[in-house]
CSV table of C-alpha atoms in Angstrom, one decimal:
chain,number,residue,atom,x,y,z
A,381,MET,CA,-6.0,41.3,-6.0
A,382,ALA,CA,-8.7,38.7,-6.6
A,383,SER,CA,-8.0,35.2,-5.3
A,384,TYR,CA,-9.4,31.6,-6.0
A,385,ASN,CA,-10.0,29.0,-3.3
A,386,THR,CA,-8.9,25.4,-4.3
A,387,SER,CA,-12.7,24.5,-4.4
A,388,GLU,CA,-13.1,26.8,-7.6
A,389,PHE,CA,-10.3,25.0,-9.3
A,390,LYS,CA,-11.3,23.7,-12.9
A,391,SER,CA,-9.4,23.5,-16.2
A,392,GLY,CA,-8.8,26.9,-17.8
A,393,LEU,CA,-8.8,28.8,-14.4
A,394,LYS,CA,-5.5,31.1,-14.4
A,395,PHE,CA,-3.6,31.8,-11.4
A,396,MET,CA,-0.1,33.3,-10.2
A,397,LEU,CA,2.5,30.8,-8.5
A,398,ASP,CA,6.0,31.9,-7.8
A,399,GLY,CA,5.6,35.2,-10.0
A,400,ASP,CA,4.5,33.3,-13.2
A,401,PRO,CA,0.8,33.2,-14.6
A,402,TYR,CA,-0.3,29.5,-14.7
A,403,ASN,CA,-3.4,27.8,-16.4
A,404,ILE,CA,-5.0,24.7,-15.0
A,405,VAL,CA,-5.0,21.8,-17.5
A,406,GLU,CA,-6.4,19.0,-15.2
A,407,ASN,CA,-7.7,19.1,-11.7
A,408,GLU,CA,-8.2,16.2,-9.2
A,409,PHE,CA,-9.7,16.4,-5.9
A,410,VAL,CA,-8.1,13.5,-3.6
A,411,LYS,CA,-9.4,12.9,-0.1
A,412,PRO,CA,-8.4,10.2,2.4
A,413,GLY,CA,-11.3,8.6,4.3
A,414,LYS,CA,-10.7,11.1,7.2
A,415,GLY,CA,-8.6,14.1,7.2
A,416,GLN,CA,-6.9,16.6,4.8
A,417,ALA,CA,-8.0,16.8,1.2
A,418,PHE,CA,-5.8,17.7,-1.7
A,419,ASN,CA,-6.1,19.1,-5.2
A,420,ARG,CA,-3.8,17.4,-7.5
A,421,VAL,CA,-3.5,19.7,-10.7
A,422,LYS,CA,-1.6,19.8,-14.1
A,423,ILE,CA,-0.8,23.6,-14.8
A,424,ARG,CA,0.6,25.1,-17.8
A,425,ASN,CA,3.2,27.9,-17.3
A,426,LEU,CA,1.9,30.5,-19.6
A,427,LYS,CA,5.3,32.0,-20.2
A,428,THR,CA,7.1,29.1,-21.0
A,429,GLY,CA,4.4,26.6,-21.8
A,430,ARG,CA,5.8,23.9,-19.5
A,431,VAL,CA,3.3,21.9,-17.9
A,432,VAL,CA,3.9,20.8,-14.4
A,433,ASP,CA,2.2,18.7,-11.5
A,434,LYS,CA,1.4,20.4,-8.5
A,435,THR,CA,-0.4,19.4,-5.2
A,436,PHE,CA,-2.4,21.8,-3.0
A,437,LYS,CA,-3.9,21.5,0.3
A,438,SER,CA,-7.7,21.8,-0.1
A,439,GLY,CA,-8.9,25.2,1.1
A,440,GLU,CA,-5.9,27.0,0.3
A,441,LYS,CA,-6.0,30.2,-1.7
A,442,VAL,CA,-4.0,31.2,-4.8
A,443,GLU,CA,-3.9,34.7,-6.5
A,444,ALA,CA,-5.8,35.1,-9.6
A,445,ALA,CA,-3.6,36.1,-12.6
A,446,ASP,CA,-4.8,39.0,-14.7
A,447,VAL,CA,-5.0,37.0,-18.0
A,448,MET,CA,-7.2,37.6,-20.7
A,449,GLU,CA,-7.5,36.8,-24.4
A,450,VAL,CA,-8.5,39.1,-27.1
A,451,ASN,CA,-8.8,38.4,-30.9
A,452,ALA,CA,-6.4,40.8,-33.1
A,453,GLU,CA,-5.0,41.0,-36.4
A,454,TYR,CA,-1.3,40.8,-37.0
A,455,LEU,CA,-0.1,44.0,-38.6
A,456,TYR,CA,3.8,44.1,-38.9
A,457,THR,CA,6.8,43.7,-37.4
A,458,ASP,CA,9.7,46.6,-36.8
A,459,GLY,CA,12.3,43.9,-36.0
A,460,GLU,CA,12.0,44.4,-32.3
A,461,PHE,CA,8.4,44.0,-31.8
A,462,TRP,CA,5.3,42.2,-33.5
A,463,HIS,CA,2.1,44.6,-33.6
A,464,PHE,CA,-1.1,43.4,-33.3
A,465,MET,CA,-4.5,45.2,-33.5
A,466,GLN,CA,-7.9,44.3,-32.1
A,467,PRO,CA,-10.3,45.2,-35.2
A,468,THR,CA,-13.1,46.6,-33.3
A,469,SER,CA,-11.3,48.9,-30.7
A,470,PHE,CA,-8.2,49.7,-32.8
A,471,GLU,CA,-6.4,49.0,-29.5
A,472,GLN,CA,-2.7,47.9,-30.5
A,473,TYR,CA,-0.4,45.5,-28.7
A,474,GLN,CA,3.3,44.9,-29.3
A,475,ALA,CA,4.5,41.3,-28.7
A,476,SER,CA,8.0,40.5,-28.0
A,477,ASP,CA,10.3,37.7,-29.4
A,478,THR,CA,9.4,35.4,-26.6
A,479,ALA,CA,5.5,36.0,-27.1
A,480,ILE,CA,5.5,35.2,-30.8
A,481,ALA,CA,8.3,32.3,-30.7
A,482,ASP,CA,5.6,29.5,-31.0
A,483,VAL,CA,3.8,31.3,-33.8
A,484,LYS,CA,6.5,32.7,-35.9
A,485,ASN,CA,6.2,30.1,-38.5
A,486,TRP,CA,2.4,31.1,-39.0
A,487,LEU,CA,2.4,34.9,-39.0
A,488,LYS,CA,0.6,36.5,-41.7
A,489,GLU,CA,-0.6,40.1,-42.3
A,490,GLN,CA,-4.4,40.6,-41.6
A,491,GLU,CA,-4.7,37.4,-40.3
A,492,SER,CA,-6.6,37.2,-36.9
A,493,TYR,CA,-4.8,35.6,-33.7
A,494,ILE,CA,-5.7,35.0,-30.2
A,495,VAL,CA,-3.6,37.3,-28.3
A,496,THR,CA,-3.2,36.3,-24.6
A,497,LEU,CA,-2.7,39.2,-22.3
A,498,TRP,CA,-1.1,39.2,-19.0
A,499,ASN,CA,-1.3,42.5,-16.9
A,500,GLY,CA,-2.2,44.1,-20.3
A,501,GLU,CA,1.0,42.9,-22.2
A,502,PRO,CA,0.9,40.0,-24.9
A,503,LEU,CA,2.3,36.8,-23.2
A,504,SER,CA,1.4,34.4,-26.2
A,505,ILE,CA,-0.1,34.4,-29.6
A,506,THR,CA,-2.2,31.5,-30.7
A,507,PRO,CA,-2.8,31.1,-34.5
A,508,PRO,CA,-6.0,30.1,-36.3
A,509,ASN,CA,-6.1,26.3,-36.5
A,510,PHE,CA,-5.9,26.6,-40.4
A,511,ILE,CA,-4.2,29.0,-42.4
A,512,GLU,CA,-3.8,29.6,-46.1
A,513,LEU,CA,-0.1,30.3,-47.1
A,514,GLN,CA,1.6,31.0,-50.5
A,515,ILE,CA,4.6,28.7,-51.6
A,516,THR,CA,7.6,30.7,-52.3
A,517,GLU,CA,10.0,27.9,-53.2
A,518,CYS,CA,9.8,24.2,-54.0
A,519,ALA,CA,10.8,22.0,-56.8
A,520,PRO,CA,8.6,22.1,-60.0
A,521,GLY,CA,5.4,20.2,-60.1
A,522,VAL,CA,5.2,17.0,-61.5
A,523,GLN,CA,1.9,17.0,-63.8
A,524,GLY,CA,-0.3,14.1,-63.3
A,525,ASN,CA,1.5,12.6,-60.5
A,526,THR,CA,-1.1,11.9,-57.6
A,527,ALA,CA,0.9,9.1,-56.1
A,528,GLN,CA,-0.5,8.7,-52.5
A,529,GLY,CA,1.8,10.1,-49.8
A,530,ALA,CA,4.6,11.0,-52.2
A,531,THR,CA,5.9,14.8,-51.0
A,532,LYS,CA,8.7,17.2,-51.5
A,533,PRO,CA,9.7,20.1,-49.3
A,534,ALA,CA,8.5,23.5,-49.8
A,535,THR,CA,9.0,27.0,-48.2
A,536,VAL,CA,5.8,29.3,-47.6
A,537,GLN,CA,5.8,32.9,-47.4
A,538,THR,CA,6.4,33.0,-43.6
A,539,GLY,CA,9.7,31.2,-44.1
A,540,ALA,CA,8.4,28.1,-42.7
A,541,GLN,CA,9.3,24.6,-44.1
A,542,ILE,CA,6.5,22.1,-45.0
A,543,LYS,CA,6.1,19.0,-46.9
A,544,VAL,CA,3.6,19.3,-50.1
A,545,PRO,CA,2.3,16.7,-52.5
A,546,LEU,CA,4.5,16.5,-55.8
A,547,PHE,CA,1.9,18.3,-57.9
A,548,VAL,CA,2.1,21.6,-55.8
A,549,GLU,CA,3.4,24.4,-57.6
A,550,GLU,CA,5.5,27.7,-56.6
A,551,GLY,CA,3.3,30.7,-56.0
A,552,GLU,CA,0.1,28.7,-55.2
A,553,MET,CA,-1.6,29.3,-52.0
A,554,VAL,CA,-2.0,26.2,-49.8
A,555,LYS,CA,-4.0,25.5,-46.6
A,556,ILE,CA,-2.0,24.2,-43.5
A,557,ASP,CA,-3.0,23.2,-40.0
A,558,THR,CA,-1.1,25.1,-37.8
A,559,ARG,CA,-1.3,22.7,-34.8
A,560,THR,CA,0.5,19.9,-36.8
A,561,GLY,CA,2.3,22.0,-39.6
A,562,GLU,CA,0.8,19.6,-42.1
A,563,TYR,CA,-0.2,20.6,-45.7
A,564,LEU,CA,-3.9,19.9,-46.0
A,565,SER,CA,-5.0,21.1,-49.4
A,566,ARG,CA,-4.5,23.5,-52.2
A,567,ALA,CA,-6.5,26.9,-51.2
A,568,LYS,CA,-9.7,27.6,-53.0
A,569,GLU,CA,-9.2,30.1,-55.9
A,570,SER,CA,-10.8,33.2,-54.7
B,730,MET,CA,-29.9,21.2,-22.8
B,731,GLN,CA,-29.0,17.6,-21.7
B,732,TRP,CA,-32.1,16.1,-20.1
B,733,GLN,CA,-31.0,12.5,-20.5
B,734,PRO,CA,-29.5,10.4,-17.6
B,735,GLN,CA,-25.7,9.5,-17.7
B,736,ALA,CA,-26.3,6.0,-16.3
B,737,ASP,CA,-27.4,3.5,-18.8
B,738,GLN,CA,-30.1,0.8,-18.1
B,739,ASN,CA,-27.5,-1.8,-17.1
B,740,SER,CA,-26.2,0.4,-14.4
B,741,ARG,CA,-29.9,0.8,-13.0
B,742,ILE,CA,-30.4,-2.8,-12.9
B,743,ALA,CA,-27.1,-3.3,-11.3
B,744,ARG,CA,-27.9,-0.7,-8.5
B,745,ALA,CA,-31.5,-2.4,-7.9
B,746,THR,CA,-29.7,-5.7,-7.9
B,747,MET,CA,-27.0,-4.4,-5.3
B,748,LEU,CA,-29.6,-2.9,-3.0
B,749,ARG,CA,-31.6,-6.2,-3.0
B,750,THR,CA,-28.3,-8.2,-2.2
B,751,ILE,CA,-27.7,-5.8,0.7
B,752,ARG,CA,-31.4,-6.2,2.1
B,753,GLU,CA,-31.1,-9.9,1.9
B,754,PHE,CA,-27.7,-10.0,3.5
B,755,PHE,CA,-29.0,-8.2,6.5
B,756,TYR,CA,-32.5,-9.7,6.5
B,757,GLN,CA,-30.5,-13.2,6.8
B,758,ARG,CA,-28.4,-11.9,9.7
B,759,ASN,CA,-31.5,-10.2,11.6
B,760,VAL,CA,-30.3,-6.6,11.2
B,761,LEU,CA,-33.2,-4.2,11.1
B,762,GLU,CA,-33.5,-1.5,8.4
B,763,VAL,CA,-34.2,1.9,9.8
B,764,GLU,CA,-34.7,5.7,8.7
B,765,THR,CA,-33.6,8.7,10.3
B,766,PRO,CA,-34.1,12.5,9.4
B,767,ALA,CA,-31.9,13.9,6.3
B,768,LEU,CA,-32.4,17.6,7.6
B,769,SER,CA,-31.0,18.0,11.3
B,770,GLN,CA,-30.9,20.8,13.6
B,771,ALA,CA,-27.3,19.9,14.3
B,772,ALA,CA,-24.2,19.2,11.8
B,773,ASN,CA,-21.3,17.4,11.5
B,774,THR,CA,-18.5,18.9,13.6
B,775,ASP,CA,-15.7,17.2,11.7
B,776,PRO,CA,-13.4,20.2,10.3
B,777,PHE,CA,-12.9,18.3,7.0
B,778,ILE,CA,-16.6,17.6,6.2
B,779,ASP,CA,-18.8,20.4,5.2
B,780,SER,CA,-22.5,20.2,5.5
B,781,PHE,CA,-25.0,21.8,3.2
B,782,GLU,CA,-27.2,24.5,5.1
B,783,VAL,CA,-30.7,24.9,4.3
B,784,VAL,CA,-32.5,28.1,5.3
B,785,ILE,CA,-36.0,28.5,5.0
B,786,SER,CA,-37.1,32.0,6.4
B,787,ARG,CA,-35.5,32.0,9.9
B,788,LEU,CA,-35.1,28.3,10.3
B,789,LYS,CA,-31.8,26.6,9.6
B,790,ARG,CA,-31.1,23.0,9.1
B,791,TYR,CA,-28.4,20.8,7.8
B,792,LEU,CA,-28.3,18.0,5.4
B,793,HIS,CA,-26.9,15.1,7.1
B,794,THR,CA,-23.3,13.9,5.9
B,795,SER,CA,-24.0,10.5,7.4
B,796,PRO,CA,-26.7,9.3,9.8
B,797,GLU,CA,-24.4,8.5,12.4
B,798,TYR,CA,-25.5,10.7,15.3
B,799,ALA,CA,-29.1,9.6,14.8
B,800,MET,CA,-28.4,5.9,14.4
B,801,LYS,CA,-26.3,6.1,17.6
B,802,ARG,CA,-29.6,7.6,19.3
B,803,LEU,CA,-31.5,4.6,18.1
B,804,LEU,CA,-28.7,2.2,19.6
B,805,ALA,CA,-28.9,4.0,22.6
B,806,ALA,CA,-32.6,3.5,22.9
B,807,GLY,CA,-32.0,-0.4,22.4
B,808,SER,CA,-32.6,-0.8,18.8
B,809,GLY,CA,-30.2,-3.5,18.5
B,810,ASP,CA,-28.3,-4.3,15.0
B,811,ILE,CA,-29.4,-1.7,12.7
B,812,TYR,CA,-28.7,-0.5,9.1
B,813,GLN,CA,-29.8,2.4,6.7
B,814,ILE,CA,-29.6,3.1,3.1
B,815,CYS,CA,-29.9,6.9,2.4
B,816,LYS,CA,-28.7,9.6,0.6
B,817,VAL,CA,-26.2,12.1,2.0
B,818,TRP,CA,-24.7,15.4,1.2
B,819,ARG,CA,-21.3,16.7,1.7
B,820,ASN,CA,-20.1,20.1,0.2
B,821,GLU,CA,-17.3,18.8,-1.8
B,822,PRO,CA,-16.0,19.6,-5.3
B,823,LEU,CA,-16.8,17.1,-8.1
B,824,SER,CA,-14.3,14.8,-9.4
B,825,THR,CA,-14.1,11.4,-10.7
B,826,HIS,CA,-14.9,9.8,-7.4
B,827,HIS,CA,-17.0,12.7,-5.8
B,828,ASN,CA,-20.4,13.6,-5.9
B,829,ALA,CA,-21.8,16.2,-3.4
B,830,GLU,CA,-25.0,13.9,-3.0
B,831,PHE,CA,-24.3,10.3,-2.9
B,832,SER,CA,-25.9,7.0,-1.4
B,833,MET,CA,-24.6,5.5,1.8
B,834,LEU,CA,-25.0,2.4,3.6
B,835,GLU,CA,-24.3,2.6,7.4
B,836,TYR,CA,-24.8,-0.2,9.7
B,837,TYR,CA,-24.0,-1.0,13.4
B,838,ARG,CA,-23.5,-4.2,15.1
B,839,VAL,CA,-23.9,-4.7,18.7
B,840,GLY,CA,-21.1,-6.7,20.6
B,841,PHE,CA,-19.0,-6.8,17.5
B,842,ASP,CA,-15.3,-5.5,17.7
B,843,LEU,CA,-13.3,-4.2,14.8
B,844,ALA,CA,-12.1,-7.6,13.6
B,845,ASP,CA,-15.5,-9.0,13.6
B,846,LEU,CA,-16.9,-5.9,11.5
B,847,MET,CA,-14.1,-6.2,9.0
B,848,ASN,CA,-14.8,-9.8,8.6
B,849,GLU,CA,-18.4,-9.3,7.9
B,850,VAL,CA,-17.9,-6.2,5.5
B,851,GLU,CA,-15.5,-8.6,3.6
B,852,GLN,CA,-18.5,-11.1,3.3
B,853,LEU,CA,-20.9,-8.4,2.3
B,854,PHE,CA,-18.5,-6.9,-0.5
B,855,ARG,CA,-17.8,-10.6,-1.7
B,856,GLU,CA,-21.7,-11.1,-2.5
B,857,ILE,CA,-21.8,-7.9,-4.3
B,858,LEU,CA,-18.5,-8.2,-6.0
B,859,PRO,CA,-18.1,-12.0,-6.6
B,860,ASP,CA,-15.2,-11.5,-8.9
B,861,LEU,CA,-12.9,-10.3,-6.0
B,862,LYS,CA,-10.1,-12.4,-5.1
B,863,SER,CA,-10.7,-14.5,-1.9
B,864,ASP,CA,-7.3,-13.4,-0.2
B,865,SER,CA,-8.1,-9.8,1.2
B,866,LYS,CA,-5.3,-8.0,2.4
B,867,TYR,CA,-5.4,-6.9,6.0
B,868,GLN,CA,-2.8,-4.1,7.2
B,869,THR,CA,-2.2,-2.0,10.0
B,870,TYR,CA,-1.7,1.8,9.0
B,871,GLU,CA,1.7,1.5,10.8
B,872,SER,CA,2.8,-1.5,8.6
B,873,LEU,CA,1.5,0.2,5.3
B,874,PHE,CA,4.1,3.1,6.1
B,875,LEU,CA,6.8,0.6,7.3
B,876,ASP,CA,6.4,-1.4,4.1
B,877,ASN,CA,6.0,1.2,1.5
B,878,LEU,CA,7.8,4.3,2.9
B,879,GLY,CA,10.2,2.7,5.7
B,880,PHE,CA,9.2,4.4,8.6
B,881,ASN,CA,6.8,4.3,11.5
B,882,PRO,CA,3.9,6.6,11.1
B,883,HIS,CA,3.2,6.8,14.9
B,884,THR,CA,7.0,7.8,16.1
B,885,ILE,CA,8.4,9.3,13.2
B,886,ALA,CA,10.1,12.7,14.1
B,887,SER,CA,8.6,15.6,12.6
B,888,GLU,CA,11.8,16.8,10.6
B,889,ALA,CA,12.1,13.4,9.0
B,890,LEU,CA,8.4,13.2,8.1
B,891,GLN,CA,8.9,16.6,6.4
B,892,ARG,CA,12.1,15.5,4.5
B,893,CYS,CA,10.0,12.6,3.4
B,894,VAL,CA,7.0,14.7,2.1
B,895,VAL,CA,9.7,17.0,0.1
B,896,GLU,CA,11.3,13.9,-1.4
B,897,ARG,CA,8.3,11.9,-2.2
B,898,VAL,CA,5.8,14.4,-3.2
B,899,PRO,CA,7.9,17.1,-4.8
B,900,SER,CA,4.9,18.6,-6.5
B,901,PHE,CA,3.3,19.6,-3.1
B,902,GLN,CA,3.0,23.4,-2.6
B,903,GLY,CA,2.4,24.6,0.9
B,904,GLU,CA,2.7,23.7,4.6
B,905,LEU,CA,1.5,20.5,6.3
B,906,ASP,CA,1.0,19.5,10.0
B,907,ARG,CA,1.8,15.9,10.9
B,908,GLN,CA,-1.4,14.3,10.2
B,909,ALA,CA,-1.9,16.2,7.0
B,910,SER,CA,1.8,15.0,5.9
B,911,LEU,CA,0.7,11.5,6.5
B,912,ASP,CA,-2.6,12.1,4.6
B,913,LEU,CA,-0.5,13.5,1.6
B,914,LEU,CA,1.9,10.4,1.6
B,915,LEU,CA,-1.1,7.8,2.0
B,916,THR,CA,-3.0,9.3,-0.8
B,917,HIS,CA,0.0,10.2,-3.3
B,918,CYS,CA,2.4,7.5,-2.5
B,919,ILE,CA,0.5,4.3,-0.9
B,920,GLU,CA,-3.1,4.0,-2.0
B,921,PRO,CA,-2.3,4.1,-5.8
B,922,ASP,CA,-0.5,0.9,-5.3
B,923,PHE,CA,-3.3,-0.9,-3.7
B,924,ASP,CA,-4.5,-4.2,-5.7
B,925,ASN,CA,-7.4,-3.7,-8.1
B,926,ASP,CA,-8.7,-7.0,-7.7
B,927,ARG,CA,-8.8,-7.6,-4.0
B,928,ILE,CA,-10.0,-5.7,-0.9
B,929,THR,CA,-7.4,-4.0,1.1
B,930,PHE,CA,-8.4,-3.3,4.8
B,931,VAL,CA,-6.4,-0.6,6.4
B,932,TYR,CA,-6.9,-0.6,10.3
B,933,ASP,CA,-5.6,1.0,13.6
B,934,TYR,CA,-5.2,4.6,12.6
B,935,PRO,CA,-3.4,7.4,14.5
B,936,ALA,CA,-5.5,8.6,17.4
B,937,SER,CA,-5.5,12.1,16.0
B,938,GLN,CA,-7.9,10.3,13.3
B,939,SER,CA,-10.3,8.6,15.7
B,940,ALA,CA,-13.4,10.8,15.2
B,941,LEU,CA,-15.9,8.8,17.1
B,942,ALA,CA,-14.0,5.5,17.3
B,943,LYS,CA,-12.4,4.0,20.4
B,944,THR,CA,-8.7,4.6,21.0
B,945,GLU,CA,-6.2,2.4,23.0
B,946,ALA,CA,-2.6,1.8,23.3
B,947,ILE,CA,-1.1,0.2,20.4
B,948,SER,CA,0.4,-2.7,22.7
B,949,ASP,CA,0.9,-3.3,26.3
B,950,ARG,CA,4.5,-2.0,26.1
B,951,SER,CA,3.6,1.1,24.2
B,952,SER,CA,2.1,4.4,25.1
B,953,THR,CA,1.3,5.1,21.5
B,954,GLN,CA,-2.5,5.5,21.2
B,955,ILE,CA,-4.2,4.3,18.0
B,956,ALA,CA,-7.9,4.6,16.9
B,957,LYS,CA,-9.8,1.5,16.3
B,958,ARG,CA,-10.8,2.5,12.8
B,959,PHE,CA,-10.7,0.7,9.5
B,960,GLU,CA,-10.9,1.8,5.8
B,961,VAL,CA,-11.9,-0.3,3.1
B,962,TYR,CA,-10.2,-0.1,-0.2
B,963,ILE,CA,-10.4,-1.7,-3.7
B,964,GLY,CA,-7.6,-0.4,-5.9
B,965,SER,CA,-7.3,3.1,-4.6
B,966,LEU,CA,-11.0,3.6,-4.5
B,967,GLU,CA,-12.0,4.3,-0.8
B,968,LEU,CA,-15.3,2.4,-0.2
B,969,ALA,CA,-15.9,2.2,3.4
B,970,ASN,CA,-15.1,3.5,6.8
B,971,GLY,CA,-15.7,1.7,10.0
B,972,TYR,CA,-15.3,2.1,13.7
B,973,GLN,CA,-15.3,0.4,16.9
B,974,GLU,CA,-17.5,2.9,18.4
B,975,LEU,CA,-16.7,5.3,21.3
B,976,THR,CA,-19.5,4.8,23.7
B,977,ASP,CA,-18.3,6.8,26.6
B,978,ALA,CA,-20.3,10.1,26.9
B,979,SER,CA,-17.6,12.4,28.0
B,980,ALA,CA,-15.3,11.2,25.4
B,981,ASN,CA,-17.7,11.6,22.7
B,982,GLN,CA,-18.3,15.3,24.2
B,983,ALA,CA,-14.8,15.7,24.3
B,984,VAL,CA,-14.3,14.7,20.5
B,985,LEU,CA,-17.0,17.2,19.1
B,986,GLU,CA,-15.5,20.2,21.5
B,987,LYS,CA,-12.2,19.1,19.9
B,988,GLU,CA,-13.5,19.3,16.3
B,989,LEU,CA,-15.2,22.7,16.9
B,990,GLU,CA,-12.0,24.0,18.4
B,991,ALA,CA,-10.1,22.8,15.3
B,992,ARG,CA,-12.6,24.4,13.0
B,993,LYS,CA,-12.0,27.8,14.8
B,994,ALA,CA,-8.3,27.3,14.3
B,995,LEU,CA,-8.8,26.5,10.5
B,996,GLY,CA,-11.1,29.5,10.0
B,997,ILE,CA,-14.1,27.1,9.3
B,998,THR,CA,-17.5,28.1,10.1
B,999,ALA,CA,-18.7,26.6,13.4
B,1000,VAL,CA,-21.8,24.4,13.4
B,1001,PRO,CA,-24.1,23.6,16.2
B,1002,GLU,CA,-23.0,20.3,17.7
B,1003,ASP,CA,-25.6,17.6,18.2
B,1004,ARG,CA,-26.8,17.8,21.8
B,1005,ARG,CA,-29.4,15.1,21.5
B,1006,PHE,CA,-26.8,12.6,20.2
B,1007,LEU,CA,-24.5,13.7,23.2
B,1008,ALA,CA,-27.6,13.0,25.7
B,1009,ALA,CA,-28.0,9.8,24.2
B,1010,MET,CA,-24.5,8.7,24.9
B,1011,GLU,CA,-25.3,9.5,28.7
B,1012,ALA,CA,-27.9,6.6,28.5
B,1013,ASP,CA,-27.4,3.2,27.5
B,1014,MET,CA,-25.1,3.0,24.6
B,1015,PRO,CA,-24.2,-0.6,23.8
B,1016,GLU,CA,-20.6,-1.5,23.0
B,1017,CYS,CA,-20.6,-2.0,18.9
B,1018,SER,CA,-19.0,-1.4,15.8
B,1019,GLY,CA,-20.3,0.5,12.9
B,1020,VAL,CA,-19.3,1.2,9.4
B,1021,ALA,CA,-20.4,3.6,6.5
B,1022,ILE,CA,-20.0,2.4,2.9
B,1023,GLY,CA,-20.2,4.6,-0.4
B,1024,LEU,CA,-22.7,2.7,-2.4
B,1025,ASP,CA,-22.3,4.8,-5.7
B,1026,ARG,CA,-18.5,3.8,-5.6
B,1027,LEU,CA,-19.2,0.1,-4.8
B,1028,LEU,CA,-21.4,0.2,-7.9
B,1029,MET,CA,-18.6,1.9,-10.0
B,1030,ARG,CA,-16.6,-1.1,-9.0
B,1031,ALA,CA,-19.4,-3.7,-9.8
B,1032,THR,CA,-20.1,-2.2,-13.3
B,1033,GLY,CA,-16.6,-1.4,-14.2
B,1034,ALA,CA,-17.4,2.3,-14.5
B,1035,SER,CA,-14.4,4.7,-14.1
B,1036,THR,CA,-16.2,7.7,-13.0
B,1037,LEU,CA,-19.0,8.2,-10.6
B,1038,ALA,CA,-21.0,10.0,-12.9
B,1039,GLU,CA,-21.4,7.1,-15.0
B,1040,VAL,CA,-23.3,5.3,-12.4
B,1041,LEU,CA,-25.6,8.3,-11.2
B,1042,ASN,CA,-28.7,8.9,-13.4
B,1043,PHE,CA,-28.3,12.5,-12.8
B,1044,SER,CA,-24.9,13.8,-11.4
B,1045,TRP,CA,-24.5,16.9,-9.4
B,1046,GLU,CA,-24.0,19.2,-12.6
B,1047,ASN,CA,-27.0,17.3,-14.3
B,1048,ALA,CA,-29.3,17.3,-11.3
């Protein structure tokens, strides 16, 4: 198994710690005038998403995590797994409940996602920053009401609850920022 | 492709001003500016300092990590008080306060003890950084640990030290020997609390950290040995490292041998020790004190920059 020396630490590097894969968020090198140097890192557990602080003796080695990212389209769910496919190789991946937990609100068929694989298995799914979804439920639109900031609750096709401006109608396509869950605009007519 | 410098014109002017202040400071005190080679046949044996090797056909040289060995050869040859401003190289990862190539001021004062030299470094810093508060802090290594962590670093039992590490730095992953445990606590629990607007001198280090500094008993009544060494901080930024120099030839030889053994134990590449330096110690090495000062870090403080890269025209990644 490949390993990394602390001198190779930089943000984005993925390694194993206590059996879990981690991603380096921040790395700081600290050295007293003489003597032992340390690497102080913020690392994200790729299974739980939690960020923790760790300090390593400089010169220590850690085991590389077999983690890679692929672009894949969401196909369907069979209730137990969520299926994705790499459009060029037709390679399919089945993601578990935990892997899709964070992206459940933004899963749309034929949309492209980043699938993070650990030892070949999907570990987490990252949605595109912006996604277009259909409003399946909301109070009727108030024509001509363009008051700044006034919103009403709405449900989109994935079941996610968002807030939309008063003029938005049921059945319309809207553009959403998946990082904040905020409505951005009506989707352009295609 | 980034071709532009990171440092701005103000920072370039501040650097030139700082260099002029330093040269004037030493001119006033009759300290002679000298030069020594950057590429040496020998290397620093310190296991925690990694030299760059330069190989051309079958010839191997090392970029100096400080001009210490060569300047001590000058002292042994009767140079008297000397200083040098030069680039040095240490193979260390980049960070906000580290660049593998950096500028150093190193100087030696014949007949000075540690207190004399700390005093003069304070005067020099005050000329370069006039906004510093006048009451600098002078603390022994021992009092720092007593005040901040409630134990004596020279005498604490190993198990108690281990408990302190686990309690104070729960983020630490791995194993540490005694000195490395103290290093961890110093860098993680003590340095961050140093004042930003005044100088902190830390002196009288554990003998295990003596490098080429003199060691002596901590008091008449104790057998605990300490190193006559000091470090200078402003905030948590470490700016200088000074010694009352070890002048005894066999003691100098013993330090280099011990460092080479430590390298072997840690699995770090062996390097050729500087025999010319050791030969000079056999000659007439005067009693003296010397200090190495990181000029880029000093300039960071002078210009209010938050990273070293901001005061370098072309930092390591842009060089």
